Amino acid sequence: MQQSVEAYREESLRRVFSMPVFEKGWPIWRAEIARLTNDLQDEEAIYKLGGNLRDIFRKTAKKKEDKNKGRDQNVLASGGAAWEGLVCWYLNLVLTHTSAVVGKHSKSLIPKPVLDAISINYNNRPTNSESDLIGLTFPSDMDSAVQGFDHRAISDFVGRNMGKTSVHIIQCKTSWNDSAQNPMLWDLVYRAKGFHAQGISIGNDARDIDDLKRFTYSFVALPSQNKPFKADGMPVRRVAALSGKNFWGMPSQECVAWSVGEMFKLVFGSAVIGDVREHIRHLIERRAISLDPIK
Protein backbone atom coordinates (compact mmCIF):
# COMPACT_ATOMS: atom_id res chain seq x y z
CA MET A 1 0.00 0.00 0.00
CA GLN A 2 1.15 3.56 -0.71
CA GLN A 3 2.90 5.43 2.08
CA SER A 4 0.61 7.82 3.91
CA VAL A 5 2.45 11.11 3.19
CA GLU A 6 2.60 10.52 -0.58
CA ALA A 7 -0.96 9.19 -0.56
CA TYR A 8 -1.99 12.39 1.21
CA ARG A 9 -0.15 14.43 -1.43
CA GLU A 10 -1.89 12.54 -4.23
CA GLU A 11 -5.28 13.19 -2.64
CA SER A 12 -4.46 16.88 -2.26
CA LEU A 13 -3.47 17.15 -5.93
CA ARG A 14 -6.50 15.15 -7.03
CA ARG A 15 -8.69 17.84 -5.51
CA VAL A 16 -6.71 20.61 -7.21
CA PHE A 17 -6.98 18.93 -10.61
CA SER A 18 -10.73 18.42 -10.12
CA MET A 19 -11.34 22.19 -9.99
CA PRO A 20 -12.87 23.25 -13.34
CA VAL A 21 -10.84 26.47 -13.49
CA PHE A 22 -7.60 24.55 -12.88
CA GLU A 23 -8.52 21.76 -15.27
CA LYS A 24 -9.17 24.35 -17.97
CA GLY A 25 -5.87 26.16 -17.48
CA TRP A 26 -3.60 23.17 -16.85
CA PRO A 27 -2.98 22.11 -20.49
CA ILE A 28 -1.63 25.60 -21.26
CA TRP A 29 0.41 25.85 -18.06
CA ARG A 30 1.68 22.28 -18.51
CA ALA A 31 3.06 23.05 -21.96
CA GLU A 32 4.91 26.11 -20.69
CA ILE A 33 6.28 24.27 -17.65
CA ALA A 34 7.49 21.45 -19.90
CA ARG A 35 9.24 23.97 -22.16
CA LEU A 36 10.93 25.78 -19.29
CA THR A 37 12.11 22.63 -17.46
CA ASN A 38 12.86 20.24 -20.34
CA ASP A 39 9.91 18.08 -19.26
CA LEU A 40 10.92 18.27 -15.59
CA GLN A 41 14.46 17.07 -16.30
CA ASP A 42 16.35 20.23 -15.26
CA GLU A 43 16.62 20.71 -11.48
CA GLU A 44 17.73 24.35 -11.71
CA ALA A 45 14.81 25.22 -13.99
CA ILE A 46 12.36 23.39 -11.70
CA TYR A 47 13.61 25.34 -8.72
CA LYS A 48 13.33 28.60 -10.68
CA LEU A 49 9.72 27.86 -11.63
CA GLY A 50 8.80 29.65 -8.42
CA GLY A 51 10.02 32.89 -9.99
CA ASN A 52 8.18 32.17 -13.25
CA LEU A 53 4.76 31.22 -11.89
CA ARG A 54 3.21 34.60 -12.71
CA ASP A 55 4.31 34.40 -16.34
CA ILE A 56 3.08 30.80 -16.54
CA PHE A 57 -0.26 31.72 -14.98
CA ARG A 58 -0.72 34.63 -17.37
CA LYS A 59 -0.52 32.32 -20.36
CA THR A 60 -4.23 31.77 -19.80
CA ALA A 61 -5.02 35.46 -19.35
CA LYS A 62 -6.05 37.85 -22.09
CA LYS A 63 -3.84 40.90 -22.00
CA LYS A 64 -6.65 43.34 -21.49
CA GLU A 65 -5.31 45.89 -19.09
CA ASP A 66 -7.38 48.02 -16.79
CA LYS A 67 -5.78 51.40 -17.40
CA ASN A 68 -6.97 52.77 -14.09
CA LYS A 69 -5.54 50.04 -11.90
CA GLY A 70 -2.82 48.62 -14.14
CA ARG A 71 -3.79 44.98 -13.92
CA ASP A 72 -5.32 42.30 -16.12
CA GLN A 73 -9.08 42.12 -15.73
CA ASN A 74 -9.16 38.50 -16.86
CA VAL A 75 -6.60 37.56 -14.19
CA LEU A 76 -8.95 38.96 -11.56
CA ALA A 77 -11.98 37.22 -13.07
CA SER A 78 -10.43 33.73 -13.19
CA GLY A 79 -8.11 34.56 -10.36
CA GLY A 80 -7.94 33.18 -6.89
CA ALA A 81 -8.82 29.50 -7.22
CA ALA A 82 -6.62 28.98 -10.28
CA TRP A 83 -3.62 30.77 -8.71
CA GLU A 84 -4.10 28.86 -5.47
CA GLY A 85 -4.14 25.60 -7.44
CA LEU A 86 -0.97 26.41 -9.38
CA VAL A 87 0.89 27.32 -6.19
CA CYS A 88 -0.33 24.13 -4.52
CA TRP A 89 0.85 22.03 -7.49
CA TYR A 90 4.32 23.61 -7.54
CA LEU A 91 4.91 23.32 -3.81
CA ASN A 92 3.87 19.66 -3.80
CA LEU A 93 6.02 18.95 -6.86
CA VAL A 94 9.22 19.94 -5.06
CA LEU A 95 8.08 18.61 -1.67
CA THR A 96 7.62 15.11 -3.12
CA HIS A 97 9.31 12.46 -0.92
CA THR A 98 9.52 14.80 2.06
CA SER A 99 7.38 14.90 5.21
CA ALA A 100 5.63 18.11 4.04
CA VAL A 101 2.41 18.39 2.04
CA VAL A 102 0.28 21.36 0.94
CA GLY A 103 -3.49 21.15 0.50
CA LYS A 104 -6.64 23.19 0.22
CA HIS A 105 -8.40 24.16 3.44
CA SER A 106 -10.97 21.38 3.71
CA LYS A 107 -12.49 19.44 6.61
CA SER A 108 -12.19 16.22 4.64
CA LEU A 109 -8.48 16.75 3.89
CA ILE A 110 -6.85 18.66 6.75
CA PRO A 111 -6.58 16.67 10.04
CA LYS A 112 -9.24 17.76 12.53
CA PRO A 113 -6.75 18.51 15.35
CA VAL A 114 -5.02 20.99 13.01
CA LEU A 115 -8.30 22.69 12.11
CA ASP A 116 -9.16 22.90 15.80
CA ALA A 117 -5.77 24.39 16.68
CA ILE A 118 -5.93 27.16 14.04
CA SER A 119 -9.60 28.01 14.52
CA ILE A 120 -10.21 31.69 15.29
CA ASN A 121 -13.34 32.30 17.35
CA TYR A 122 -15.33 35.46 17.84
CA ASN A 123 -17.62 35.26 20.86
CA ASN A 124 -17.42 31.46 20.80
CA ARG A 125 -18.26 31.28 17.09
CA PRO A 126 -15.62 30.00 14.65
CA THR A 127 -14.67 32.40 11.87
CA ASN A 128 -12.64 31.92 8.68
CA SER A 129 -9.00 33.08 8.78
CA GLU A 130 -8.78 33.08 4.95
CA SER A 131 -6.38 30.15 4.89
CA ASP A 132 -6.51 29.26 1.20
CA LEU A 133 -3.83 26.58 1.52
CA ILE A 134 -2.46 24.76 4.54
CA GLY A 135 1.03 23.29 4.57
CA LEU A 136 1.69 20.42 6.96
CA THR A 137 5.05 19.04 8.01
CA PHE A 138 4.18 15.67 9.51
CA PRO A 139 6.22 13.74 12.09
CA SER A 140 8.86 11.62 10.39
CA ASP A 141 7.32 8.37 11.57
CA MET A 142 3.83 8.86 10.13
CA ASP A 143 4.46 6.48 7.22
CA SER A 144 5.15 3.67 9.67
CA ALA A 145 2.01 4.45 11.68
CA VAL A 146 -0.55 5.05 8.91
CA GLN A 147 -1.01 3.39 5.52
CA GLY A 148 -2.47 5.21 2.50
CA PHE A 149 -4.81 8.19 2.72
CA ASP A 150 -6.98 7.48 5.74
CA HIS A 151 -8.27 10.82 6.99
CA ARG A 152 -9.44 9.51 10.36
CA ALA A 153 -6.21 7.59 11.02
CA ILE A 154 -4.09 10.58 10.01
CA SER A 155 -6.16 12.86 12.24
CA ASP A 156 -5.74 10.48 15.17
CA PHE A 157 -1.99 10.23 14.57
CA VAL A 158 -1.55 14.01 14.31
CA GLY A 159 -3.67 14.50 17.42
CA ARG A 160 -1.25 12.31 19.36
CA ASN A 161 1.76 14.08 17.87
CA MET A 162 0.87 17.77 17.75
CA GLY A 163 4.23 18.75 19.22
CA LYS A 164 5.95 17.09 16.26
CA THR A 165 3.68 18.63 13.61
CA SER A 166 4.22 22.01 11.92
CA VAL A 167 1.40 23.99 10.30
CA HIS A 168 1.82 26.69 7.68
CA ILE A 169 -1.16 28.79 6.58
CA ILE A 170 -0.62 30.10 3.04
CA GLN A 171 -2.95 32.85 1.82
CA CYS A 172 -2.84 33.09 -2.00
CA LYS A 173 -4.14 36.17 -3.81
CA THR A 174 -3.88 37.45 -7.37
CA SER A 175 -3.98 41.07 -6.20
CA TRP A 176 -1.44 42.41 -3.74
CA ASN A 177 -2.66 45.98 -3.11
CA ASP A 178 -6.24 44.94 -2.38
CA SER A 179 -5.33 41.96 -0.22
CA ALA A 180 -2.18 42.75 1.78
CA GLN A 181 -4.04 44.07 4.82
CA ASN A 182 -5.85 40.75 5.39
CA PRO A 183 -2.84 38.48 6.05
CA MET A 184 -1.28 41.22 8.18
CA LEU A 185 -4.35 41.30 10.45
CA TRP A 186 -4.81 37.52 10.63
CA ASP A 187 -1.13 37.02 11.42
CA LEU A 188 -1.43 39.67 14.13
CA VAL A 189 -4.33 37.80 15.72
CA TYR A 190 -2.36 34.55 15.72
CA ARG A 191 0.77 36.19 17.12
CA ALA A 192 -1.23 37.88 19.88
CA LYS A 193 -2.93 34.52 20.55
CA GLY A 194 -6.28 36.24 20.38
CA PHE A 195 -7.76 39.36 21.95
CA HIS A 196 -9.76 37.95 24.79
CA ALA A 197 -11.13 41.29 26.01
CA GLN A 198 -12.74 41.67 22.58
CA GLY A 199 -14.05 38.10 22.53
CA ILE A 200 -11.46 36.80 20.04
CA SER A 201 -9.75 33.52 20.88
CA ILE A 202 -7.75 30.84 19.08
CA GLY A 203 -8.35 27.10 19.20
CA ASN A 204 -11.10 24.57 19.85
CA ASP A 205 -11.43 21.25 21.64
CA ALA A 206 -8.56 22.08 24.03
CA ARG A 207 -6.12 22.60 21.13
CA ASP A 208 -4.37 25.74 19.90
CA ILE A 209 -1.28 26.75 17.95
CA ASP A 210 0.91 26.51 21.06
CA ASP A 211 0.52 22.73 20.81
CA LEU A 212 2.32 22.69 17.45
CA LYS A 213 6.02 22.31 16.77
CA ARG A 214 5.88 25.39 14.52
CA PHE A 215 3.19 27.68 13.12
CA THR A 216 3.57 30.25 10.33
CA TYR A 217 1.34 32.49 8.23
CA SER A 218 2.47 33.33 4.68
CA PHE A 219 1.18 35.53 1.85
CA VAL A 220 1.69 34.45 -1.78
CA ALA A 221 0.71 37.07 -4.37
CA LEU A 222 0.63 36.71 -8.15
CA PRO A 223 0.61 39.81 -8.29
CA SER A 224 -1.84 41.11 -10.91
CA GLN A 225 -0.57 44.69 -10.63
CA ASN A 226 1.84 45.70 -13.40
CA LYS A 227 3.26 48.74 -11.63
CA PRO A 228 6.51 48.21 -9.68
CA PHE A 229 6.37 47.70 -5.92
CA LYS A 230 8.47 49.87 -3.63
CA ALA A 231 10.03 48.58 -0.44
CA ASP A 232 8.65 51.54 1.52
CA GLY A 233 5.17 51.31 -0.05
CA MET A 234 2.27 50.52 2.27
CA PRO A 235 1.29 47.20 0.55
CA VAL A 236 4.84 45.89 1.03
CA ARG A 237 5.16 47.18 4.57
CA ARG A 238 1.92 45.47 5.59
CA VAL A 239 3.26 41.98 4.87
CA ALA A 240 6.97 42.55 5.53
CA ALA A 241 6.88 41.06 9.02
CA LEU A 242 4.59 38.05 8.53
CA SER A 243 5.63 35.01 10.56
CA GLY A 244 5.74 32.96 7.34
CA LYS A 245 7.04 35.84 5.17
CA ASN A 246 5.63 37.11 1.86
CA PHE A 247 6.22 35.64 -1.57
CA TRP A 248 5.23 36.19 -5.19
CA GLY A 249 5.37 34.37 -8.52
CA MET A 250 8.35 36.37 -9.76
CA PRO A 251 12.08 36.38 -8.97
CA SER A 252 12.92 37.61 -5.48
CA GLN A 253 13.24 41.37 -5.08
CA GLU A 254 15.21 42.64 -2.11
CA CYS A 255 13.05 44.19 0.64
CA VAL A 256 9.86 43.53 -1.38
CA ALA A 257 9.10 39.80 -1.77
CA TRP A 258 10.71 36.38 -2.00
CA SER A 259 10.19 34.09 -4.97
CA VAL A 260 7.79 31.22 -4.23
CA GLY A 261 10.80 28.92 -4.65
CA GLU A 262 12.29 30.31 -1.45
CA MET A 263 9.45 28.74 0.55
CA PHE A 264 11.22 25.38 0.56
CA LYS A 265 13.87 26.75 2.92
CA LEU A 266 12.09 29.65 4.62
CA VAL A 267 8.86 27.77 5.40
CA PHE A 268 9.49 24.06 4.82
CA GLY A 269 13.15 23.95 5.82
CA SER A 270 12.67 21.17 8.35
CA ALA A 271 11.29 18.90 5.61
CA VAL A 272 13.67 19.72 2.76
CA ILE A 273 17.00 18.64 4.20
CA GLY A 274 20.11 19.93 2.46
CA ASP A 275 20.29 21.65 -0.91
CA VAL A 276 16.95 22.10 -2.68
CA ARG A 277 18.46 21.53 -6.14
CA GLU A 278 20.08 18.29 -5.00
CA HIS A 279 16.74 17.14 -3.62
CA ILE A 280 15.08 17.90 -6.97
CA ARG A 281 17.86 16.09 -8.84
CA HIS A 282 17.23 13.00 -6.73
CA LEU A 283 13.52 13.21 -7.56
CA ILE A 284 14.39 13.35 -11.27
CA GLU A 285 16.77 10.39 -10.99
CA ARG A 286 14.15 8.35 -9.17
CA ARG A 287 11.46 9.39 -11.69
CA ALA A 288 9.40 10.51 -8.72
CA ILE A 289 7.87 13.63 -10.32
CA SER A 290 5.66 14.02 -13.35
CA LEU A 291 3.64 16.61 -15.22
CA ASP A 292 0.73 14.20 -14.91
CA PRO A 293 0.72 13.42 -11.17
CA ILE A 294 -2.86 12.10 -11.13
CA LYS A 295 -3.21 8.72 -12.81
PDB file of N, CA, C and O in Angstrom, residues 167-170 187 191 214-220 239-247 258 262-263 266-268:
ATOM      1  N   VAL A 167       2.516  23.538  11.128  1.00  0.00           N
ATOM      2  CA  VAL A 167       1.399  23.991  10.297  1.00  0.00           C
ATOM      3  C   VAL A 167       1.740  25.350   9.698  1.00  0.00           C
ATOM      4  O   VAL A 167       2.213  26.252  10.403  1.00  0.00           O
ATOM      5  N   HIS A 168       1.490  25.465   8.399  1.00  0.00           N
ATOM      6  CA  HIS A 168       1.819  26.694   7.682  1.00  0.00           C
ATOM      7  C   HIS A 168       0.590  27.152   6.884  1.00  0.00           C
ATOM      8  O   HIS A 168       0.231  26.516   5.890  1.00  0.00           O
ATOM      9  N   ILE A 169      -0.052  28.212   7.335  1.00  0.00           N
ATOM     10  CA  ILE A 169      -1.162  28.788   6.579  1.00  0.00           C
ATOM     11  C   ILE A 169      -0.589  29.623   5.441  1.00  0.00           C
ATOM     12  O   ILE A 169       0.342  30.410   5.633  1.00  0.00           O
ATOM     13  N   ILE A 170      -1.128  29.417   4.239  1.00  0.00           N
ATOM     14  CA  ILE A 170      -0.624  30.103   3.041  1.00  0.00           C
ATOM     15  C   ILE A 170      -1.801  30.781   2.346  1.00  0.00           C
ATOM     16  O   ILE A 170      -2.632  30.119   1.734  1.00  0.00           O
ATOM     17  N   ASP A 187      -2.386  37.386  10.781  1.00  0.00           N
ATOM     18  CA  ASP A 187      -1.127  37.018  11.421  1.00  0.00           C
ATOM     19  C   ASP A 187      -0.992  37.700  12.782  1.00  0.00           C
ATOM     20  O   ASP A 187      -0.494  37.114  13.741  1.00  0.00           O
ATOM     21  N   ARG A 191      -0.403  35.867  16.292  1.00  0.00           N
ATOM     22  CA  ARG A 191       0.771  36.194  17.116  1.00  0.00           C
ATOM     23  C   ARG A 191       0.353  36.641  18.515  1.00  0.00           C
ATOM     24  O   ARG A 191       1.024  36.341  19.505  1.00  0.00           O
ATOM     25  N   ARG A 214       5.659  24.083  15.140  1.00  0.00           N
ATOM     26  CA  ARG A 214       5.883  25.393  14.516  1.00  0.00           C
ATOM     27  C   ARG A 214       4.612  25.822  13.808  1.00  0.00           C
ATOM     28  O   ARG A 214       3.886  24.993  13.252  1.00  0.00           O
ATOM     29  N   PHE A 215       4.349  27.120  13.817  1.00  0.00           N
ATOM     30  CA  PHE A 215       3.193  27.682  13.120  1.00  0.00           C
ATOM     31  C   PHE A 215       3.630  28.938  12.382  1.00  0.00           C
ATOM     32  O   PHE A 215       4.312  29.804  12.960  1.00  0.00           O
ATOM     33  N   THR A 216       3.255  29.054  11.110  1.00  0.00           N
ATOM     34  CA  THR A 216       3.574  30.252  10.331  1.00  0.00           C
ATOM     35  C   THR A 216       2.383  30.663   9.480  1.00  0.00           C
ATOM     36  O   THR A 216       1.506  29.861   9.166  1.00  0.00           O
ATOM     37  N   TYR A 217       2.389  31.942   9.099  1.00  0.00           N
ATOM     38  CA  TYR A 217       1.341  32.491   8.229  1.00  0.00           C
ATOM     39  C   TYR A 217       2.037  33.227   7.083  1.00  0.00           C
ATOM     40  O   TYR A 217       2.773  34.182   7.310  1.00  0.00           O
ATOM     41  N   SER A 218       1.809  32.767   5.858  1.00  0.00           N
ATOM     42  CA  SER A 218       2.469  33.333   4.679  1.00  0.00           C
ATOM     43  C   SER A 218       1.468  33.960   3.722  1.00  0.00           C
ATOM     44  O   SER A 218       0.284  33.601   3.704  1.00  0.00           O
ATOM     45  N   PHE A 219       1.970  34.874   2.899  1.00  0.00           N
ATOM     46  CA  PHE A 219       1.184  35.526   1.852  1.00  0.00           C
ATOM     47  C   PHE A 219       1.886  35.264   0.526  1.00  0.00           C
ATOM     48  O   PHE A 219       3.086  35.504   0.394  1.00  0.00           O
ATOM     49  N   VAL A 220       1.132  34.728  -0.459  1.00  0.00           N
ATOM     50  CA  VAL A 220       1.692  34.453  -1.782  1.00  0.00           C
ATOM     51  C   VAL A 220       0.855  35.190  -2.822  1.00  0.00           C
ATOM     52  O   VAL A 220      -0.283  34.802  -3.105  1.00  0.00           O
ATOM     53  N   VAL A 239       2.964  43.413   4.791  1.00  0.00           N
ATOM     54  CA  VAL A 239       3.256  41.975   4.865  1.00  0.00           C
ATOM     55  C   VAL A 239       4.732  41.684   5.133  1.00  0.00           C
ATOM     56  O   VAL A 239       5.153  40.530   5.144  1.00  0.00           O
ATOM     57  N   ALA A 240       5.521  42.728   5.377  1.00  0.00           N
ATOM     58  CA  ALA A 240       6.967  42.549   5.526  1.00  0.00           C
ATOM     59  C   ALA A 240       7.349  41.730   6.747  1.00  0.00           C
ATOM     60  O   ALA A 240       8.398  41.086   6.763  1.00  0.00           O
ATOM     61  N   ALA A 241       6.510  41.725   7.767  1.00  0.00           N
ATOM     62  CA  ALA A 241       6.878  41.058   9.020  1.00  0.00           C
ATOM     63  C   ALA A 241       6.032  39.820   9.315  1.00  0.00           C
ATOM     64  O   ALA A 241       5.984  39.357  10.455  1.00  0.00           O
ATOM     65  N   LEU A 242       5.388  39.246   8.305  1.00  0.00           N
ATOM     66  CA  LEU A 242       4.586  38.048   8.534  1.00  0.00           C
ATOM     67  C   LEU A 242       5.448  36.918   9.090  1.00  0.00           C
ATOM     68  O   LEU A 242       6.611  36.758   8.710  1.00  0.00           O
ATOM     69  N   SER A 243       4.873  36.111   9.951  1.00  0.00           N
ATOM     70  CA  SER A 243       5.627  35.013  10.555  1.00  0.00           C
ATOM     71  C   SER A 243       6.113  34.022   9.511  1.00  0.00           C
ATOM     72  O   SER A 243       7.169  33.402   9.671  1.00  0.00           O
ATOM     73  N   GLY A 244       5.350  33.865   8.421  1.00  0.00           N
ATOM     74  CA  GLY A 244       5.740  32.959   7.339  1.00  0.00           C
ATOM     75  C   GLY A 244       6.243  33.682   6.113  1.00  0.00           C
ATOM     76  O   GLY A 244       6.393  33.076   5.049  1.00  0.00           O
ATOM     77  N   LYS A 245       6.476  34.989   6.227  1.00  0.00           N
ATOM     78  CA  LYS A 245       7.042  35.841   5.171  1.00  0.00           C
ATOM     79  C   LYS A 245       6.084  35.980   3.980  1.00  0.00           C
ATOM     80  O   LYS A 245       5.049  35.342   3.919  1.00  0.00           O
ATOM     81  N   ASN A 246       6.464  36.866   3.037  1.00  0.00           N
ATOM     82  CA  ASN A 246       5.631  37.109   1.862  1.00  0.00           C
ATOM     83  C   ASN A 246       6.394  36.728   0.595  1.00  0.00           C
ATOM     84  O   ASN A 246       7.601  36.931   0.479  1.00  0.00           O
ATOM     85  N   PHE A 247       5.637  36.168  -0.344  1.00  0.00           N
ATOM     86  CA  PHE A 247       6.217  35.636  -1.570  1.00  0.00           C
ATOM     87  C   PHE A 247       5.390  36.074  -2.770  1.00  0.00           C
ATOM     88  O   PHE A 247       4.245  36.507  -2.636  1.00  0.00           O
ATOM     89  N   TRP A 258       9.929  37.539  -1.603  1.00  0.00           N
ATOM     90  CA  TRP A 258      10.712  36.381  -1.997  1.00  0.00           C
ATOM     91  C   TRP A 258      10.011  35.657  -3.142  1.00  0.00           C
ATOM     92  O   TRP A 258       8.782  35.664  -3.233  1.00  0.00           O
ATOM     93  N   GLU A 262      11.588  30.166  -2.721  1.00  0.00           N
ATOM     94  CA  GLU A 262      12.288  30.305  -1.449  1.00  0.00           C
ATOM     95  C   GLU A 262      11.504  29.692  -0.278  1.00  0.00           C
ATOM     96  O   GLU A 262      12.028  29.554   0.826  1.00  0.00           O
ATOM     97  N   MET A 263      10.252  29.322  -0.525  1.00  0.00           N
ATOM     98  CA  MET A 263       9.448  28.739   0.551  1.00  0.00           C
ATOM     99  C   MET A 263      10.004  27.405   1.033  1.00  0.00           C
ATOM    100  O   MET A 263       9.806  27.023   2.190  1.00  0.00           O
ATOM    101  N   LEU A 266      12.573  28.686   3.636  1.00  0.00           N
ATOM    102  CA  LEU A 266      12.087  29.649   4.623  1.00  0.00           C
ATOM    103  C   LEU A 266      10.862  29.147   5.386  1.00  0.00           C
ATOM    104  O   LEU A 266      10.644  29.536   6.538  1.00  0.00           O
ATOM    105  N   VAL A 267      10.069  28.292   4.756  1.00  0.00           N
ATOM    106  CA  VAL A 267       8.855  27.774   5.404  1.00  0.00           C
ATOM    107  C   VAL A 267       8.965  26.278   5.688  1.00  0.00           C
ATOM    108  O   VAL A 267       8.630  25.812   6.777  1.00  0.00           O
ATOM    109  N   PHE A 268       9.448  25.516   4.708  1.00  0.00           N
ATOM    110  CA  PHE A 268       9.485  24.056   4.823  1.00  0.00           C
ATOM    111  C   PHE A 268      10.904  23.516   5.039  1.00  0.00           C
ATOM    112  O   PHE A 268      11.213  22.387   4.669  1.00  0.00           O
TER     113      PHE A 268
END
